[in-house]
Amino acid sequence: MGVLSLTGCTAAPSPTGAAATMAGHESIPPSAAPIAPSAAPSTVATPETQGAGDTKPPLAGASHPTKAAAPPSPSQAVPAAAVGGASATASNQNGATTGDGTQAAAILGWGPVVAGDEFSNTGTPDPTKWTVYNGPGHAGNGIRSPQAWSVANGVATVSGDAVGATGGMSAKFAQQKYGRWETRMRSTARDPKYHPVLILWPNNNASPNCAEIDYAEGNSDSTMMKFFLHYACSGADHQAAMSTPVDSNQWHNYAVEWTPSGITGYVDGVKTFTDTTPAHQPSVGMHQTLQLDWFPDGSATKPSQMQVDWVRVYK
């Protein structure tokens, strides 16, 4: 990712009609908006009609906690402690290390949920809410398959196998400019070559400045989670970033708040990133994507999983 040599970033292809070549995690079909992480552009996977993905149980050895209800709107918003700056790259010492269930939406008074998915169905992801990728993996490595996804017991699971067959999907809901997104996510004791990613990606895969918000991006170090704001298509100064120490194999709530004033990131309700530079802000609407991306290095890969308890969008 530019000057930051980040292995966790996935690249997205340059679909027809994109205003600029977009680098990112999402695999995007010509008919669906893409997802992209922070890397050089790669071929986008074209999602098709969802396949009958096999149903998998929750992660072994860890019972799924009672799903936390979406927070009510408190009478007073409690400000989170500010951390970092527009271009901060140092590790943030205030990040959570274990998931305590705190939601940014609750302590900041974001109000009612306006869109999202609680994953209350069983089988495959709800096709009215998600476009599941079906095509080449990040940078052409492995594949993104609908069969990698399953939903059961209130959790969506995407599995990556030993040869790079993994998955991703793009939200059809809340394709909007400005808003607040929060997602509860964890990975297994994953192979370092599998990177879990939560991204806001430009609608219609089109953005003049290759805008991309990776509000949780894992890499080979499972004790660290990164936040990236991409605001240029190339050059040494094309992104702002922050690292937060966090055990990504435990449940955590990752959130991003995007207003006309700037972009702020949170982990378990604690502010971990902020950028208020006007030139860095996306100029187009964005939407949620979920991905488990494979970064092979020639060594054997162990099967891994990423799980999502819920995705919630607020005004």
Coordinates of C-alpha atoms in Angstrom, one line a residue:
M1 CA 0.0 0.0 0.0
G2 CA 2.0 2.9 -1.3
V3 CA 4.9 3.7 1.1
L4 CA 3.5 1.3 3.7
S5 CA 4.4 -2.1 2.7
L6 CA 1.2 -3.7 3.8
T7 CA 0.5 -7.3 2.9
G8 CA -3.0 -7.0 4.2
C9 CA -4.3 -4.9 1.4
T10 CA -6.1 -6.4 -1.5
A11 CA -6.4 -4.9 -4.9
A12 CA -9.5 -4.5 -6.9
P13 CA -9.6 -4.5 -10.7
S14 CA -10.5 -1.7 -13.0
P15 CA -14.1 -2.4 -14.0
T16 CA -15.6 -0.8 -17.0
G17 CA -16.8 2.7 -16.3
A18 CA -14.6 3.3 -13.3
A19 CA -13.4 6.9 -13.2
A20 CA -9.9 5.8 -12.2
T21 CA -8.1 2.5 -11.6
M22 CA -9.2 1.5 -8.1
A23 CA -6.9 -0.5 -5.9
G24 CA -8.6 -2.5 -3.2
H25 CA -9.8 -5.7 -1.6
E26 CA -13.1 -6.2 -3.2
S27 CA -13.7 -8.5 -6.1
I28 CA -16.1 -6.6 -8.3
P29 CA -18.2 -7.8 -11.2
P30 CA -19.2 -5.5 -14.0
S31 CA -22.7 -5.6 -12.6
A32 CA -21.9 -5.0 -8.9
A33 CA -20.0 -2.4 -6.9
P34 CA -16.5 -3.7 -5.9
I35 CA -14.6 -3.9 -2.7
A36 CA -11.0 -2.9 -2.6
P37 CA -8.1 -2.9 -0.1
S38 CA -4.9 -1.1 -0.3
A39 CA -2.7 -2.6 -3.1
A40 CA -2.0 -2.4 -6.7
P41 CA -5.0 -3.0 -8.9
S42 CA -5.9 -6.6 -9.7
T43 CA -8.5 -8.4 -11.7
V44 CA -11.9 -8.1 -10.2
A45 CA -14.0 -11.2 -9.6
T46 CA -17.4 -11.1 -11.2
P47 CA -20.1 -12.2 -8.7
E48 CA -22.9 -14.2 -10.1
T49 CA -26.1 -15.6 -8.8
Q50 CA -25.4 -17.1 -5.4
G51 CA -24.6 -20.8 -5.4
A52 CA -25.9 -23.2 -2.8
G53 CA -23.0 -22.7 -0.4
D54 CA -22.4 -25.5 2.1
T55 CA -23.6 -24.8 5.6
K56 CA -20.8 -24.8 8.2
P57 CA -21.2 -24.7 12.0
P58 CA -19.7 -21.9 14.2
L59 CA -16.0 -22.1 14.9
A60 CA -15.0 -25.1 17.0
G61 CA -14.1 -24.4 20.6
A62 CA -15.9 -21.1 20.9
S63 CA -19.5 -20.7 21.6
H64 CA -21.3 -17.8 19.9
P65 CA -22.2 -15.1 22.5
T66 CA -25.7 -13.8 22.8
K67 CA -26.1 -11.3 20.0
A68 CA -26.0 -7.8 21.3
A69 CA -29.1 -5.8 20.4
A70 CA -28.6 -2.6 18.3
P71 CA -28.1 0.2 20.8
P72 CA -30.9 2.7 21.6
S73 CA -30.3 6.3 21.2
P74 CA -28.9 7.7 24.5
S75 CA -29.8 11.1 25.7
Q76 CA -26.2 12.1 25.7
A77 CA -23.4 11.0 23.5
V78 CA -20.3 10.0 25.3
P79 CA -17.2 11.1 23.3
A80 CA -14.5 8.6 22.8
A81 CA -10.9 9.4 23.5
A82 CA -9.2 10.9 20.4
V83 CA -6.3 9.0 19.1
G84 CA -4.0 9.5 16.1
G85 CA -4.2 11.9 13.3
A86 CA -4.7 12.3 9.6
S87 CA -1.6 10.5 8.5
A88 CA -0.6 8.6 11.7
T89 CA 1.2 5.3 11.2
A90 CA 2.4 4.6 14.7
S91 CA 0.8 1.8 16.8
N92 CA -2.2 3.1 18.8
Q93 CA -1.8 2.2 22.5
N94 CA -5.4 2.7 23.3
G95 CA -6.8 -0.1 21.2
A96 CA -8.7 -2.9 22.8
T97 CA -7.0 -6.3 23.1
T98 CA -10.1 -8.3 24.1
G99 CA -13.6 -7.8 22.9
D100 CA -15.8 -6.4 25.6
G101 CA -18.9 -5.9 23.4
T102 CA -18.8 -2.1 23.6
Q103 CA -20.4 -0.5 20.5
A104 CA -19.5 2.9 19.1
A105 CA -23.1 3.3 18.1
A106 CA -24.2 3.0 21.8
I107 CA -21.7 5.3 23.4
L108 CA -21.9 7.9 20.7
G109 CA -25.7 7.9 20.3
W110 CA -25.9 7.1 16.6
G111 CA -29.6 6.3 16.9
P112 CA -31.6 3.5 15.2
V113 CA -30.2 1.1 12.7
V114 CA -31.3 2.0 9.2
A115 CA -29.9 -1.0 7.3
G116 CA -27.7 -4.0 7.7
D117 CA -27.8 -7.7 8.4
E118 CA -28.1 -9.7 11.6
F119 CA -27.6 -13.0 9.7
S120 CA -30.7 -14.6 11.2
N121 CA -31.3 -16.9 8.2
T122 CA -29.7 -20.3 7.6
G123 CA -27.8 -21.4 4.5
T124 CA -26.3 -18.9 2.1
P125 CA -26.1 -15.1 2.6
D126 CA -29.4 -13.3 1.9
P127 CA -29.3 -12.5 -1.9
T128 CA -31.5 -9.4 -1.4
K129 CA -28.7 -7.9 0.8
W130 CA -25.5 -9.2 -0.7
T131 CA -23.7 -9.9 -4.0
V132 CA -21.4 -12.9 -3.4
Y133 CA -18.2 -12.9 -5.4
N134 CA -17.5 -15.7 -7.9
G135 CA -14.2 -15.3 -9.7
P136 CA -10.4 -14.9 -9.3
G137 CA -9.0 -14.0 -5.9
H138 CA -7.0 -11.0 -4.9
A139 CA -4.3 -10.3 -7.4
G140 CA -5.4 -13.4 -9.3
N141 CA -4.4 -15.7 -6.4
G142 CA -6.9 -18.5 -5.7
I143 CA -10.6 -17.9 -6.2
R144 CA -13.5 -16.2 -4.5
S145 CA -16.4 -18.7 -4.5
P146 CA -20.0 -18.5 -3.3
Q147 CA -19.4 -21.9 -1.7
A148 CA -17.0 -20.3 0.8
W149 CA -19.9 -18.6 2.6
S150 CA -22.5 -20.1 5.0
V151 CA -24.9 -18.6 7.5
A152 CA -26.0 -20.4 10.7
N153 CA -26.7 -19.6 14.4
G154 CA -26.7 -15.9 13.8
V155 CA -23.3 -15.8 12.2
A156 CA -22.0 -15.5 8.6
T157 CA -18.8 -17.6 8.1
V158 CA -16.4 -17.3 5.1
S159 CA -13.8 -20.1 4.9
G160 CA -10.5 -20.2 3.1
D161 CA -9.0 -23.6 2.2
A162 CA -5.5 -24.9 1.7
V163 CA -5.3 -23.8 -1.9
G164 CA -6.8 -20.3 -1.7
A165 CA -10.5 -20.9 -2.4
T166 CA -12.1 -18.2 -0.2
G167 CA -14.8 -15.6 -0.5
G168 CA -16.1 -12.0 -0.3
M169 CA -19.3 -10.2 -0.8
S170 CA -20.7 -6.7 -1.4
A171 CA -23.7 -5.1 0.3
K172 CA -26.7 -4.0 -1.8
F173 CA -28.0 -2.0 1.1
A174 CA -26.9 1.5 2.4
Q175 CA -25.1 2.6 -0.8
Q176 CA -24.8 6.1 0.5
K177 CA -22.7 9.2 0.9
Y178 CA -22.0 9.7 4.6
G179 CA -23.2 7.6 7.5
R180 CA -21.9 5.2 10.2
W181 CA -21.1 1.6 9.8
E182 CA -20.4 -0.9 12.6
T183 CA -19.5 -4.6 12.2
R184 CA -18.8 -7.4 14.8
M185 CA -16.1 -9.7 13.4
R186 CA -13.5 -12.2 14.3
S187 CA -11.2 -14.7 12.5
T188 CA -10.0 -18.1 13.6
A189 CA -6.5 -18.8 14.7
R190 CA -5.9 -18.2 11.0
D191 CA -3.0 -18.8 8.7
P192 CA -1.1 -15.6 8.4
K193 CA -1.7 -15.7 4.6
Y194 CA -5.4 -15.1 5.1
H195 CA -6.4 -11.5 5.9
P196 CA -9.9 -10.5 7.1
V197 CA -11.1 -7.1 5.7
L198 CA -14.0 -4.7 6.3
I199 CA -14.2 -2.1 3.6
L200 CA -16.3 0.8 2.4
W201 CA -16.0 0.8 -1.4
P202 CA -17.2 3.3 -4.0
N203 CA -20.6 2.7 -5.5
N204 CA -20.5 1.6 -9.2
N205 CA -16.7 1.1 -8.7
A206 CA -16.2 4.7 -9.7
S207 CA -14.3 7.4 -7.8
P208 CA -12.1 10.2 -9.2
N209 CA -9.5 9.8 -6.4
C210 CA -9.8 6.0 -5.9
A211 CA -11.5 6.4 -2.6
E212 CA -11.5 3.5 -0.2
I213 CA -12.0 3.1 3.5
D214 CA -10.5 -0.1 5.0
Y215 CA -11.9 0.3 8.5
A216 CA -10.6 -3.1 9.7
E217 CA -7.8 -4.8 7.7
G218 CA -5.9 -7.7 9.2
N219 CA -2.5 -8.9 7.9
S220 CA 0.0 -11.6 8.9
D221 CA 0.1 -10.3 12.5
S222 CA -3.2 -11.4 14.1
T223 CA -2.4 -9.1 17.1
M224 CA -2.8 -5.9 15.0
M225 CA -5.7 -4.4 13.0
K226 CA -5.1 -1.5 10.5
F227 CA -7.3 1.3 9.3
F228 CA -6.6 2.8 5.9
L229 CA -8.1 5.8 4.1
H230 CA -7.1 5.9 0.5
Y231 CA -7.5 9.3 -1.1
A232 CA -5.3 9.2 -4.3
C233 CA -4.8 6.7 -7.1
S234 CA -1.0 6.7 -6.9
G235 CA 2.0 8.4 -5.4
A236 CA 3.9 8.2 -2.1
D237 CA 1.1 10.3 -0.4
H238 CA -2.0 8.4 -1.3
Q239 CA -3.4 7.2 2.1
A240 CA -3.6 7.8 5.8
A241 CA -3.2 4.8 8.2
M242 CA -3.3 3.7 11.8
S243 CA -2.5 0.4 13.5
T244 CA -4.3 -0.7 16.6
P245 CA -3.2 -3.7 18.8
V246 CA -6.1 -6.1 19.0
D247 CA -6.5 -9.8 19.1
S248 CA -8.3 -10.3 15.8
N249 CA -9.2 -13.9 16.7
Q250 CA -11.6 -12.6 19.4
W251 CA -14.9 -10.8 18.7
H252 CA -14.5 -7.1 18.3
N253 CA -16.8 -4.3 17.1
Y254 CA -15.2 -2.2 14.3
A255 CA -16.8 1.0 13.3
V256 CA -16.4 4.0 10.9
E257 CA -18.1 7.3 11.0
W258 CA -18.1 9.4 7.8
T259 CA -19.5 12.9 7.9
P260 CA -18.9 16.1 5.8
S261 CA -16.3 16.9 8.5
G262 CA -14.1 13.8 8.1
I263 CA -13.7 10.1 8.8
T264 CA -13.2 8.5 12.2
G265 CA -12.6 4.8 13.1
Y266 CA -13.3 2.9 16.3
V267 CA -12.6 -0.5 17.9
D268 CA -14.9 -1.5 20.7
G269 CA -16.1 2.1 21.0
V270 CA -12.5 3.6 21.3
K271 CA -11.5 6.1 18.7
T272 CA -8.5 4.8 16.8
F273 CA -8.3 6.9 13.6
T274 CA -9.4 10.3 12.4
D275 CA -8.8 12.3 9.2
T276 CA -10.4 15.7 8.7
T277 CA -8.4 16.9 5.7
P278 CA -11.0 18.0 3.0
A279 CA -8.9 16.7 0.1
H280 CA -8.8 13.2 1.6
Q281 CA -12.6 12.7 1.8
P282 CA -14.4 10.5 -0.7
S283 CA -16.6 12.4 -3.2
V284 CA -18.9 9.5 -4.0
G285 CA -21.3 7.2 -2.2
M286 CA -19.8 4.0 -0.6
H287 CA -21.1 0.6 0.5
Q288 CA -19.9 -2.2 2.8
T289 CA -17.9 -5.2 1.7
L290 CA -16.7 -8.3 3.6
Q291 CA -13.6 -10.2 2.5
L292 CA -11.2 -13.0 3.6
D293 CA -8.3 -12.5 1.2
W294 CA -5.4 -14.9 0.4
F295 CA -1.8 -13.7 0.1
P296 CA 0.3 -16.9 -0.8
D297 CA 4.0 -16.9 -0.2
G298 CA 4.9 -20.4 -1.5
S299 CA 4.5 -22.1 1.9
A300 CA 1.7 -24.4 2.8
T301 CA -1.6 -22.7 3.8
K302 CA -3.8 -23.8 6.6
P303 CA -7.6 -23.5 6.2
S304 CA -8.9 -20.4 8.0
Q305 CA -12.2 -18.7 8.7
M306 CA -13.6 -15.2 9.2
Q307 CA -16.9 -14.8 11.0
V308 CA -19.3 -11.8 11.1
D309 CA -22.0 -11.6 13.8
W310 CA -23.7 -8.5 12.3
V311 CA -23.4 -5.5 10.1
R312 CA -25.3 -2.3 11.1
V313 CA -25.6 1.0 9.3
Y314 CA -26.7 4.3 10.9
K315 CA -27.6 7.7 9.5

